Amino acid sequence: MGIALFFHGRSTTGGSGELPELHGVKMSERALKDLNISQSADLEKGKENSVKSCITKPVMNGNKCANKEEKAPSACQDAVTNGNEAVIADVEYIDSENLVDLPDVNGALSTLAKRLDSKDWVMTCEALNNVRQLAMYHKERLQELLEPLVPLIVKSVKNPRSAVCKTALMTCADIFKAYGDLMVDSIDPLLVHLFLKASQDKRFVCEAAEAALISMTSWISPLLLLPRMQPYLKNKNPRIRAKASVCFRKSVPRLDVVGIKEYGMDKLIQIAATQLSDQLPESREAARNLALELQVFYEKSQASTSDKDEGEHSTSPDAESWEAFCQSKLSVLSAQAILRVTSTTTKEGVTSAPKEALAVGC
């Protein structure tokens, strides 16, 4: 059977043999197809090698070697970009209870500041873990270097690489526990970044920041900590205000009677009233719980005073009531807001803040 071909308007017929032009076209198509197949195979092989090298690369974190194949991502982002998933696979985050003592304390101390400021992020993570180890096993020796080290720890908390940031946040939690009130003078540059990281969408960073904030409110005296946190209750960033509100409320119950009187009951109720109208629900919930706790404290303190006076009140009953106190310290609208919260909860049979409010929410 003859085949009719048209090339630029010319008709040519042929039998069983192929024309030179047709043969050339077919050869070109076959060569192009083979080339595409070869390139696809090479590309797939290259991807497999890239992921494999990312997954199995051992990384030293402190004194331990992490090789997290089971947590490896489907692609190694950090091999090409500055992605964070590959970092998660490469770095082992050591819990505080699993930290061991350093084999060479003097060597670690002598290079600590330099390694914390290193451009090598793996070295920085190792140095941060060394800080944690020193805080646990050589508290007094690290304390001498703590003041110049805190700015370097803050720098790591701000680091965009999640592995460095999370390790720095874990370091904050450990040094808060180790040094307690001694950290107060160094805490100001840390606070805003802890509040910000605790409100991040990246959960594993958020959780580390929350743990650091819990450690801070647990180990630093509330009388020292509350004045440091109070300015952040009026911060322009609503997320910072929310985290500051939660931490502020968490610290207040740790004040004893003398502490609350020293800080000022009127100041505390004014803070609660202000946060009740905040933009974020987290701030408002913290304010409601703070108001409830202040009501319980106030009523107990009034009852205690009455017992000491053997039932004889030095002032009128109205002046000693919770309602009278709120009305005397707050504006009309603010007093109504506080009384609405406390009276509603009292009617429902709740006399103190919910237990779940004690945990800093993420």
Coordinates of C-alpha atoms in Angstrom, one line a residue:
M1 CA 0.0 0.0 0.0
G2 CA 1.3 3.4 -0.9
I3 CA 1.8 6.2 1.8
A4 CA 1.2 9.8 0.9
L5 CA 3.3 12.3 2.7
F6 CA 3.1 16.1 2.5
F7 CA 6.2 18.2 3.1
H8 CA 5.7 21.9 2.7
G9 CA 2.9 21.4 0.2
R10 CA 4.7 18.7 -1.8
S11 CA 3.1 15.2 -2.2
T12 CA 5.3 12.1 -2.4
T13 CA 4.3 8.5 -2.6
G14 CA 6.4 5.5 -1.6
G15 CA 6.1 1.8 -1.3
S16 CA 7.8 -0.3 1.2
G17 CA 10.9 1.8 1.5
E18 CA 11.1 4.9 3.7
L19 CA 12.0 8.3 2.5
P20 CA 15.2 9.9 3.8
E21 CA 13.2 12.7 5.4
L22 CA 10.8 10.3 7.2
H23 CA 13.7 8.2 8.4
G24 CA 15.4 11.3 9.9
V25 CA 12.2 12.4 11.7
K26 CA 11.7 9.0 13.2
M27 CA 15.4 8.7 14.3
S28 CA 15.1 12.2 16.0
E29 CA 12.0 11.2 17.9
R30 CA 13.5 8.0 19.1
A31 CA 16.7 9.7 20.2
L32 CA 14.7 12.4 22.1
K33 CA 12.6 9.8 23.8
D34 CA 15.7 7.8 24.9
L35 CA 17.3 11.0 26.2
N36 CA 14.2 11.9 28.3
I37 CA 14.1 8.4 29.8
S38 CA 17.8 8.6 30.7
Q39 CA 17.4 12.0 32.3
S40 CA 14.4 10.9 34.3
A41 CA 16.3 7.9 35.7
D42 CA 19.3 10.0 36.6
L43 CA 17.0 12.6 38.4
E44 CA 15.2 9.9 40.4
K45 CA 18.6 8.4 41.4
G46 CA 19.9 11.8 42.4
K47 CA 16.8 12.4 44.6
E48 CA 17.2 9.1 46.3
N49 CA 20.9 9.7 47.1
S50 CA 20.1 13.2 48.4
V51 CA 17.4 12.0 50.8
K52 CA 19.5 9.1 51.9
S53 CA 22.5 11.3 52.7
C54 CA 20.2 13.7 54.6
I55 CA 18.5 11.0 56.6
T56 CA 21.6 9.0 57.6
K57 CA 24.0 11.8 58.3
P58 CA 24.9 11.6 62.0
V59 CA 25.0 14.9 63.9
M60 CA 26.6 15.4 67.3
N61 CA 24.2 17.2 69.7
G62 CA 26.1 17.7 73.0
N63 CA 27.7 14.3 73.7
K64 CA 25.2 12.2 71.8
C65 CA 25.0 11.3 68.1
A66 CA 21.6 11.5 66.5
N67 CA 20.7 9.3 63.5
K68 CA 17.0 9.7 63.2
E69 CA 16.1 7.6 60.2
E70 CA 12.6 6.8 61.5
K71 CA 11.7 10.5 61.6
A72 CA 13.2 11.4 58.2
P73 CA 11.1 13.5 55.9
S74 CA 10.3 12.5 52.3
A75 CA 12.7 15.1 51.1
C76 CA 15.8 16.8 52.5
Q77 CA 14.9 20.5 52.4
D78 CA 18.0 21.7 54.2
A79 CA 20.2 20.2 51.5
V80 CA 18.9 22.7 49.1
T81 CA 17.2 25.5 51.0
N82 CA 17.0 26.6 54.6
G83 CA 14.0 24.4 55.4
N84 CA 13.4 23.1 58.9
E85 CA 12.1 19.6 58.4
A86 CA 15.5 18.2 57.6
V87 CA 16.8 19.8 60.7
I88 CA 14.2 17.9 62.8
A89 CA 15.4 14.6 61.4
D90 CA 19.1 15.4 62.0
V91 CA 19.0 16.8 65.6
E92 CA 18.3 14.9 68.7
Y93 CA 16.6 16.9 71.5
I94 CA 17.8 15.6 74.8
D95 CA 15.4 15.9 77.7
S96 CA 16.8 17.4 80.9
E97 CA 16.6 14.2 82.9
N98 CA 18.8 12.5 80.2
L99 CA 21.6 15.0 80.2
V100 CA 24.9 13.5 81.4
D101 CA 28.0 15.3 82.8
L102 CA 30.7 16.6 80.5
P103 CA 33.9 14.6 80.3
D104 CA 36.0 17.8 79.9
V105 CA 34.5 20.6 81.9
N106 CA 37.4 23.0 81.6
G107 CA 37.6 22.5 77.9
A108 CA 33.9 23.1 77.5
L109 CA 33.9 26.3 79.6
S110 CA 37.0 27.8 77.8
T111 CA 35.3 27.6 74.4
L112 CA 31.7 28.0 75.3
A113 CA 31.1 31.6 74.3
K114 CA 32.9 31.1 71.0
R115 CA 30.9 28.0 70.1
L116 CA 27.6 29.7 71.1
D117 CA 28.4 32.5 68.6
S118 CA 29.6 30.1 65.9
K119 CA 28.1 30.2 62.3
D120 CA 28.1 26.4 62.4
W121 CA 24.6 25.6 63.7
V122 CA 25.6 22.1 64.7
M123 CA 28.3 23.5 66.9
T124 CA 25.9 26.1 68.4
C125 CA 23.5 23.3 69.3
E126 CA 26.3 21.4 71.0
A127 CA 27.3 24.5 72.9
L128 CA 23.7 25.1 74.1
N129 CA 23.5 21.5 75.3
N130 CA 26.8 22.1 77.1
V131 CA 25.2 25.1 78.9
R132 CA 22.4 22.8 80.0
Q133 CA 24.9 20.2 81.3
L134 CA 26.9 22.8 83.1
A135 CA 23.8 24.3 84.7
M136 CA 22.9 20.9 86.0
Y137 CA 26.2 19.5 87.1
H138 CA 28.5 22.6 87.5
K139 CA 26.1 25.4 88.5
E140 CA 28.6 27.5 90.4
R141 CA 31.2 27.5 87.6
L142 CA 28.7 28.4 84.9
Q143 CA 27.3 31.2 87.0
E144 CA 30.5 33.2 86.6
L145 CA 29.9 33.2 82.8
L146 CA 26.2 33.5 82.8
E147 CA 25.9 37.3 82.2
P148 CA 27.8 37.4 78.9
L149 CA 26.3 34.1 77.8
V150 CA 22.6 35.2 78.1
P151 CA 22.8 37.5 75.0
L152 CA 24.2 34.6 73.0
I153 CA 21.3 32.4 74.2
V154 CA 18.9 35.1 73.1
K155 CA 20.5 35.2 69.7
S156 CA 19.9 31.4 69.4
V157 CA 16.3 31.8 70.5
K158 CA 15.9 34.3 67.6
N159 CA 17.6 32.0 65.1
P160 CA 15.4 31.1 62.1
R161 CA 16.7 27.5 62.1
S162 CA 14.2 25.6 64.2
A163 CA 16.8 23.1 65.6
V164 CA 18.9 26.0 67.1
C165 CA 15.8 27.8 68.4
K166 CA 14.3 24.8 70.1
T167 CA 17.6 23.8 71.7
A168 CA 18.0 27.4 73.0
L169 CA 14.5 27.3 74.5
M170 CA 15.3 24.1 76.2
T171 CA 18.4 25.8 77.6
C172 CA 16.3 28.6 78.9
A173 CA 14.0 26.2 80.8
D174 CA 17.1 24.6 82.4
I175 CA 18.8 27.8 83.5
F176 CA 15.6 29.2 84.9
K177 CA 15.3 26.0 87.1
A178 CA 19.0 26.1 88.0
Y179 CA 19.4 29.8 88.9
G180 CA 15.8 31.0 89.8
D181 CA 15.8 34.6 91.1
L182 CA 19.4 35.1 89.9
M183 CA 18.0 35.2 86.3
V184 CA 15.8 38.2 87.0
D185 CA 18.3 40.9 85.9
S186 CA 19.0 39.0 82.7
I187 CA 15.4 38.1 81.8
D188 CA 14.3 41.3 80.0
P189 CA 15.8 40.5 76.6
L190 CA 14.4 37.0 76.8
L191 CA 10.8 37.7 77.7
V192 CA 9.5 39.1 74.4
H193 CA 11.1 36.3 72.4
L194 CA 9.7 33.6 74.7
F195 CA 6.2 35.1 74.4
L196 CA 6.6 35.2 70.6
K197 CA 7.9 31.7 70.2
A198 CA 5.1 30.4 72.5
S199 CA 2.5 31.8 70.0
Q200 CA 4.1 30.2 66.9
D201 CA 2.2 27.9 64.7
K202 CA 5.2 25.5 64.6
R203 CA 4.1 23.2 67.4
F204 CA 7.5 21.7 68.5
V205 CA 9.0 25.2 68.9
C206 CA 5.8 26.4 70.6
E207 CA 5.9 23.5 73.1
A208 CA 9.6 24.2 74.0
A209 CA 8.8 27.9 74.5
E210 CA 5.8 27.0 76.7
A211 CA 8.0 24.7 78.8
A212 CA 10.5 27.6 79.2
L213 CA 7.7 29.9 80.4
I214 CA 6.4 27.3 82.8
S215 CA 9.9 26.9 84.2
M216 CA 10.3 30.7 84.5
T217 CA 7.0 31.2 86.4
S218 CA 7.8 28.1 88.6
W219 CA 11.3 29.0 89.7
I220 CA 11.5 32.8 89.7
S221 CA 9.8 34.6 92.6
P222 CA 6.5 36.2 91.6
L223 CA 7.3 39.4 93.4
L224 CA 10.4 39.8 91.2
L225 CA 8.8 38.4 88.0
L226 CA 5.5 40.2 87.9
P227 CA 6.9 43.7 87.5
R228 CA 9.0 42.4 84.6
M229 CA 6.0 41.0 82.8
Q230 CA 3.6 43.8 83.5
P231 CA 4.7 46.0 80.6
Y232 CA 4.0 43.2 78.1
L233 CA 0.3 43.2 79.1
K234 CA 0.1 46.4 77.1
N235 CA 2.2 45.3 74.1
K236 CA 1.0 46.2 70.7
N237 CA 1.2 42.6 69.6
P238 CA -1.9 40.8 70.8
R239 CA -0.1 37.4 70.9
I240 CA 2.5 38.8 73.2
R241 CA -0.2 40.3 75.4
A242 CA -2.0 37.0 75.5
K243 CA 1.1 35.0 76.6
A244 CA 2.1 37.6 79.1
S245 CA -1.5 37.5 80.5
V246 CA -1.3 33.8 81.0
C247 CA 2.1 33.9 82.6
F248 CA 1.1 36.8 84.8
R249 CA -2.0 34.9 86.0
K250 CA 0.1 31.8 86.6
S251 CA 2.5 33.7 88.9
V252 CA -0.1 35.5 91.1
P253 CA -1.3 32.3 93.0
R254 CA 2.4 31.8 94.1
L255 CA 2.2 35.1 96.1
D256 CA 1.3 34.7 99.7
V257 CA -0.8 37.1 101.7
V258 CA 2.2 39.4 102.4
G259 CA 3.2 39.2 98.7
I260 CA -0.2 40.2 97.4
K261 CA -0.4 43.1 99.8
E262 CA 3.1 44.2 98.9
Y263 CA 2.4 44.1 95.2
G264 CA -1.0 45.7 95.6
M265 CA -4.4 44.1 95.5
D266 CA -5.8 47.2 93.8
K267 CA -3.1 47.0 91.1
L268 CA -3.9 43.3 90.5
I269 CA -7.7 43.8 90.1
Q270 CA -7.1 46.7 87.7
I271 CA -4.9 44.5 85.5
A272 CA -7.6 41.8 85.5
A273 CA -10.2 44.3 84.5
T274 CA -8.1 45.7 81.7
Q275 CA -7.3 42.2 80.2
L276 CA -11.0 41.3 80.3
S277 CA -11.6 43.4 77.2
D278 CA -8.5 42.3 75.3
Q279 CA -8.6 41.3 71.7
L280 CA -7.7 37.6 72.1
P281 CA -9.7 35.0 74.0
E282 CA -6.6 33.7 75.7
S283 CA -6.0 37.0 77.4
R284 CA -9.7 37.3 78.4
E285 CA -9.7 33.8 79.9
A286 CA -6.5 34.5 81.9
A287 CA -8.2 37.7 83.2
R288 CA -11.3 35.8 84.3
N289 CA -9.2 33.3 86.2
L290 CA -7.2 36.0 87.8
A291 CA -10.3 37.8 88.9
L292 CA -11.6 34.6 90.5
E293 CA -8.4 34.0 92.3
L294 CA -8.3 37.5 93.6
Q295 CA -11.9 37.2 94.8
V296 CA -11.1 34.0 96.7
F297 CA -8.0 35.7 98.3
Y298 CA -9.9 38.8 99.2
E299 CA -12.8 37.0 100.9
K300 CA -10.4 34.7 102.8
S301 CA -8.3 37.7 103.9
Q302 CA -11.5 39.5 105.1
A303 CA -12.7 36.4 107.0
S304 CA -9.2 36.1 108.6
T305 CA -9.3 39.7 109.7
S306 CA -12.8 39.3 111.2
D307 CA -11.6 36.2 113.2
K308 CA -8.7 38.2 114.6
D309 CA -11.1 41.0 115.7
E310 CA -13.3 38.3 117.3
G311 CA -16.2 39.1 115.1
E312 CA -16.0 42.9 115.6
H313 CA -15.5 44.7 112.2
S314 CA -13.4 47.8 112.2
T315 CA -15.3 49.0 109.1
S316 CA -18.8 48.5 107.8
P317 CA -19.8 45.2 106.1
D318 CA -20.4 46.9 102.8
A319 CA -16.9 48.3 102.7
E320 CA -15.4 44.9 103.3
S321 CA -17.4 43.1 100.6
W322 CA -15.9 42.1 97.3
E323 CA -18.4 44.2 95.4
A324 CA -17.6 47.3 97.5
F325 CA -13.9 46.7 96.9
C326 CA -14.2 46.4 93.1
Q327 CA -16.4 49.5 93.0
S328 CA -13.9 51.5 95.0
K329 CA -10.9 50.5 92.9
L330 CA -12.3 50.4 89.4
S331 CA -14.4 52.5 87.0
V332 CA -18.1 51.7 86.8
L333 CA -17.8 49.6 83.6
S334 CA -14.7 47.8 84.8
A335 CA -16.3 47.0 88.2
Q336 CA -19.4 45.6 86.4
A337 CA -17.3 43.4 84.2
I338 CA -15.3 41.9 87.1
L339 CA -18.4 41.4 89.2
R340 CA -20.2 39.8 86.3
V341 CA -17.4 37.3 86.0
T342 CA -17.1 36.5 89.7
S343 CA -20.8 36.5 90.5
T344 CA -21.7 34.2 87.6
T345 CA -19.0 31.7 88.5
T346 CA -19.9 31.8 92.2
K347 CA -23.5 31.0 91.4
E348 CA -22.4 28.0 89.4
G349 CA -20.6 26.7 92.4
V350 CA -17.1 27.4 91.3
T351 CA -14.9 29.1 94.0
S352 CA -11.6 29.1 92.2
A353 CA -10.0 29.1 88.8
P354 CA -10.3 26.0 86.7
K355 CA -7.3 23.6 87.0
E356 CA -6.8 23.6 83.2
A357 CA -6.1 27.3 83.4
L358 CA -2.9 26.6 85.4
A359 CA -1.2 25.2 82.3
V360 CA 0.1 27.7 79.8
G361 CA -1.9 27.0 76.7
C362 CA -0.3 26.8 73.3

